[in-house]
Amino acid sequence: MDTANSQQPIANGTNELYPIFLKLQNLSVLIVGGGNVGLEKLSFLLKSSPNANVEVVAPQFLPELVTLAEKHPSVKLTYKKFNRWMLRKRNMVIACTDDLKVNKRVYDLSRKRYLICNIADTPYLCDYYLGGIVTKGNVKIAISTNGKSPTTAKRLREFFEEVIPEDINKMVENLNEYRKTLKGDFEMKVQKMNEITDSLKNK
């Protein structure tokens, strides 16, 4: 990864982030920091992915973070200061200590290992952001403001939570069952599904 190139500003001001939905139960996530921000990051991950495979490392932890971890068997707490060996066999990293030097070291070491890393409240040291998320059953919508305004992402999340009907999951399940009954090749199935869902655009 070329750190210099990856941090170049986007000239036209558009959001060029690529949204992706990860199966965190199949990955290894490291969170460095056991304070309020660490609690916030862990809570955010577990809200969407309650079986996320996460290890949190810090010399000490907030009691609330310990309580949260105890409710999730896939979360491990390690009472130690960060060490570079902790990055072995990881897929993504979050650093949220109150020491910017430590956070920067985590970022630099992660980049050398081609690991994607997020440094809390430091956009220029982030390979990804944790955006707003709306979940209604099997339907999940991720919202990003390109790291510019978390408050806007929050308000958009609240808006979509209100306007998306609660029974949308039933519709998704029914469409999934119907799709299984379709005959023909992939293109024919896509065409048929597009036809029966076309009316949704006008609702």
mmCIF file with all atom_site columns, C-alpha atoms in Angstrom, residues 11-91:
data_model
loop_
_atom_site.group_PDB
_atom_site.id
_atom_site.type_symbol
_atom_site.label_atom_id
_atom_site.label_alt_id
_atom_site.label_comp_id
_atom_site.label_asym_id
_atom_site.label_entity_id
_atom_site.label_seq_id
_atom_site.pdbx_PDB_ins_code
_atom_site.Cartn_x
_atom_site.Cartn_y
_atom_site.Cartn_z
_atom_site.occupancy
_atom_site.B_iso_or_equiv
_atom_site.pdbx_formal_charge
_atom_site.auth_seq_id
_atom_site.auth_comp_id
_atom_site.auth_asym_id
_atom_site.auth_atom_id
_atom_site.pdbx_PDB_model_num
ATOM 1  C CA . ALA A 1 11 ? -10.356 16.939  -6.298 1.00 0.00 ? 11 ALA A CA 1
ATOM 2  C CA . ASN A 1 12 ? -14.068 16.945  -7.110 1.00 0.00 ? 12 ASN A CA 1
ATOM 3  C CA . GLY A 1 13 ? -15.199 16.475  -3.514 1.00 0.00 ? 13 GLY A CA 1
ATOM 4  C CA . THR A 1 14 ? -17.151 13.278  -4.202 1.00 0.00 ? 14 THR A CA 1
ATOM 5  C CA . ASN A 1 15 ? -17.231 10.241  -1.956 1.00 0.00 ? 15 ASN A CA 1
ATOM 6  C CA . GLU A 1 16 ? -15.075 7.546   -3.561 1.00 0.00 ? 16 GLU A CA 1
ATOM 7  C CA . LEU A 1 17 ? -15.236 5.110   -0.655 1.00 0.00 ? 17 LEU A CA 1
ATOM 8  C CA . TYR A 1 18 ? -16.240 1.576   -1.615 1.00 0.00 ? 18 TYR A CA 1
ATOM 9  C CA . PRO A 1 19 ? -18.989 0.104   0.611  1.00 0.00 ? 19 PRO A CA 1
ATOM 10 C CA . ILE A 1 20 ? -18.556 -3.522  1.579  1.00 0.00 ? 20 ILE A CA 1
ATOM 11 C CA . PHE A 1 21 ? -20.373 -5.808  4.027  1.00 0.00 ? 21 PHE A CA 1
ATOM 12 C CA . LEU A 1 22 ? -18.008 -8.022  5.995  1.00 0.00 ? 22 LEU A CA 1
ATOM 13 C CA . LYS A 1 23 ? -18.626 -11.317 7.779  1.00 0.00 ? 23 LYS A CA 1
ATOM 14 C CA . LEU A 1 24 ? -16.735 -10.354 10.917 1.00 0.00 ? 24 LEU A CA 1
ATOM 15 C CA . GLN A 1 25 ? -17.288 -13.766 12.475 1.00 0.00 ? 25 GLN A CA 1
ATOM 16 C CA . ASN A 1 26 ? -14.929 -15.102 9.782  1.00 0.00 ? 26 ASN A CA 1
ATOM 17 C CA . LEU A 1 27 ? -12.302 -12.387 10.239 1.00 0.00 ? 27 LEU A CA 1
ATOM 18 C CA . SER A 1 28 ? -9.961  -11.295 13.016 1.00 0.00 ? 28 SER A CA 1
ATOM 19 C CA . VAL A 1 29 ? -10.437 -7.761  14.317 1.00 0.00 ? 29 VAL A CA 1
ATOM 20 C CA . LEU A 1 30 ? -8.059  -6.022  16.714 1.00 0.00 ? 30 LEU A CA 1
ATOM 21 C CA . ILE A 1 31 ? -9.115  -3.008  18.781 1.00 0.00 ? 31 ILE A CA 1
ATOM 22 C CA . VAL A 1 32 ? -6.339  -1.165  20.610 1.00 0.00 ? 32 VAL A CA 1
ATOM 23 C CA . GLY A 1 33 ? -7.768  0.855   23.482 1.00 0.00 ? 33 GLY A CA 1
ATOM 24 C CA . GLY A 1 34 ? -10.021 0.055   26.418 1.00 0.00 ? 34 GLY A CA 1
ATOM 25 C CA . GLY A 1 35 ? -11.527 3.454   27.225 1.00 0.00 ? 35 GLY A CA 1
ATOM 26 C CA . ASN A 1 36 ? -14.700 5.246   26.186 1.00 0.00 ? 36 ASN A CA 1
ATOM 27 C CA . VAL A 1 37 ? -13.832 5.260   22.493 1.00 0.00 ? 37 VAL A CA 1
ATOM 28 C CA . GLY A 1 38 ? -12.871 1.592   22.624 1.00 0.00 ? 38 GLY A CA 1
ATOM 29 C CA . LEU A 1 39 ? -16.250 0.858   24.175 1.00 0.00 ? 39 LEU A CA 1
ATOM 30 C CA . GLU A 1 40 ? -17.942 2.880   21.445 1.00 0.00 ? 40 GLU A CA 1
ATOM 31 C CA . LYS A 1 41 ? -16.107 1.039   18.655 1.00 0.00 ? 41 LYS A CA 1
ATOM 32 C CA . LEU A 1 42 ? -16.741 -2.400  20.140 1.00 0.00 ? 42 LEU A CA 1
ATOM 33 C CA . SER A 1 43 ? -20.415 -1.590  20.712 1.00 0.00 ? 43 SER A CA 1
ATOM 34 C CA . PHE A 1 44 ? -20.742 -0.405  17.119 1.00 0.00 ? 44 PHE A CA 1
ATOM 35 C CA . LEU A 1 45 ? -19.242 -3.608  15.725 1.00 0.00 ? 45 LEU A CA 1
ATOM 36 C CA . LEU A 1 46 ? -21.288 -5.902  17.936 1.00 0.00 ? 46 LEU A CA 1
ATOM 37 C CA . LYS A 1 47 ? -24.546 -4.092  17.236 1.00 0.00 ? 47 LYS A CA 1
ATOM 38 C CA . SER A 1 48 ? -24.321 -5.096  13.578 1.00 0.00 ? 48 SER A CA 1
ATOM 39 C CA . SER A 1 49 ? -22.233 -8.253  14.005 1.00 0.00 ? 49 SER A CA 1
ATOM 40 C CA . PRO A 1 50 ? -22.917 -9.788  17.445 1.00 0.00 ? 50 PRO A CA 1
ATOM 41 C CA . ASN A 1 51 ? -20.649 -12.757 16.662 1.00 0.00 ? 51 ASN A CA 1
ATOM 42 C CA . ALA A 1 52 ? -17.727 -10.648 15.432 1.00 0.00 ? 52 ALA A CA 1
ATOM 43 C CA . ASN A 1 53 ? -14.325 -12.160 16.188 1.00 0.00 ? 53 ASN A CA 1
ATOM 44 C CA . VAL A 1 54 ? -12.680 -9.316  18.130 1.00 0.00 ? 54 VAL A CA 1
ATOM 45 C CA . GLU A 1 55 ? -9.727  -8.963  20.469 1.00 0.00 ? 55 GLU A CA 1
ATOM 46 C CA . VAL A 1 56 ? -9.420  -5.759  22.497 1.00 0.00 ? 56 VAL A CA 1
ATOM 47 C CA . VAL A 1 57 ? -6.029  -4.947  24.007 1.00 0.00 ? 57 VAL A CA 1
ATOM 48 C CA . ALA A 1 58 ? -5.281  -2.370  26.704 1.00 0.00 ? 58 ALA A CA 1
ATOM 49 C CA . PRO A 1 59 ? -3.560  -2.195  30.110 1.00 0.00 ? 59 PRO A CA 1
ATOM 50 C CA . GLN A 1 60 ? -7.000  -1.669  31.658 1.00 0.00 ? 60 GLN A CA 1
ATOM 51 C CA . PHE A 1 61 ? -10.635 -1.533  30.571 1.00 0.00 ? 61 PHE A CA 1
ATOM 52 C CA . LEU A 1 62 ? -13.747 0.396   31.456 1.00 0.00 ? 62 LEU A CA 1
ATOM 53 C CA . PRO A 1 63 ? -16.120 -1.772  33.518 1.00 0.00 ? 63 PRO A CA 1
ATOM 54 C CA . GLU A 1 64 ? -18.808 -1.210  30.856 1.00 0.00 ? 64 GLU A CA 1
ATOM 55 C CA . LEU A 1 65 ? -16.512 -2.614  28.183 1.00 0.00 ? 65 LEU A CA 1
ATOM 56 C CA . VAL A 1 66 ? -15.773 -5.677  30.303 1.00 0.00 ? 66 VAL A CA 1
ATOM 57 C CA . THR A 1 67 ? -19.497 -6.221  30.853 1.00 0.00 ? 67 THR A CA 1
ATOM 58 C CA . LEU A 1 68 ? -20.172 -5.957  27.123 1.00 0.00 ? 68 LEU A CA 1
ATOM 59 C CA . ALA A 1 69 ? -17.378 -8.398  26.273 1.00 0.00 ? 69 ALA A CA 1
ATOM 60 C CA . GLU A 1 70 ? -18.689 -10.932 28.781 1.00 0.00 ? 70 GLU A CA 1
ATOM 61 C CA . LYS A 1 71 ? -21.959 -11.059 26.835 1.00 0.00 ? 71 LYS A CA 1
ATOM 62 C CA . HIS A 1 72 ? -20.155 -12.022 23.621 1.00 0.00 ? 72 HIS A CA 1
ATOM 63 C CA . PRO A 1 73 ? -18.032 -15.209 23.694 1.00 0.00 ? 73 PRO A CA 1
ATOM 64 C CA . SER A 1 74 ? -16.316 -14.189 20.446 1.00 0.00 ? 74 SER A CA 1
ATOM 65 C CA . VAL A 1 75 ? -14.760 -11.130 22.138 1.00 0.00 ? 75 VAL A CA 1
ATOM 66 C CA . LYS A 1 76 ? -11.436 -11.500 23.929 1.00 0.00 ? 76 LYS A CA 1
ATOM 67 C CA . LEU A 1 77 ? -9.906  -8.947  26.303 1.00 0.00 ? 77 LEU A CA 1
ATOM 68 C CA . THR A 1 78 ? -6.118  -8.823  26.657 1.00 0.00 ? 78 THR A CA 1
ATOM 69 C CA . TYR A 1 79 ? -4.738  -6.790  29.554 1.00 0.00 ? 79 TYR A CA 1
ATOM 70 C CA . LYS A 1 80 ? -1.489  -5.684  27.927 1.00 0.00 ? 80 LYS A CA 1
ATOM 71 C CA . LYS A 1 81 ? 0.017   -2.694  26.177 1.00 0.00 ? 81 LYS A CA 1
ATOM 72 C CA . PHE A 1 82 ? 0.045   -2.849  22.397 1.00 0.00 ? 82 PHE A CA 1
ATOM 73 C CA . ASN A 1 83 ? 2.860   -4.829  20.825 1.00 0.00 ? 83 ASN A CA 1
ATOM 74 C CA . ARG A 1 84 ? 3.551   -5.350  17.133 1.00 0.00 ? 84 ARG A CA 1
ATOM 75 C CA . TRP A 1 85 ? 3.115   -9.124  17.431 1.00 0.00 ? 85 TRP A CA 1
ATOM 76 C CA . MET A 1 86 ? -0.562  -8.498  18.186 1.00 0.00 ? 86 MET A CA 1
ATOM 77 C CA . LEU A 1 87 ? -1.043  -7.675  14.498 1.00 0.00 ? 87 LEU A CA 1
ATOM 78 C CA . ARG A 1 88 ? -0.266  -11.217 13.402 1.00 0.00 ? 88 ARG A CA 1
ATOM 79 C CA . LYS A 1 89 ? -3.099  -13.004 11.605 1.00 0.00 ? 89 LYS A CA 1
ATOM 80 C CA . ARG A 1 90 ? -5.378  -9.949  11.692 1.00 0.00 ? 90 ARG A CA 1
ATOM 81 C CA . ASN A 1 91 ? -7.673  -8.670  8.975  1.00 0.00 ? 91 ASN A CA 1
#
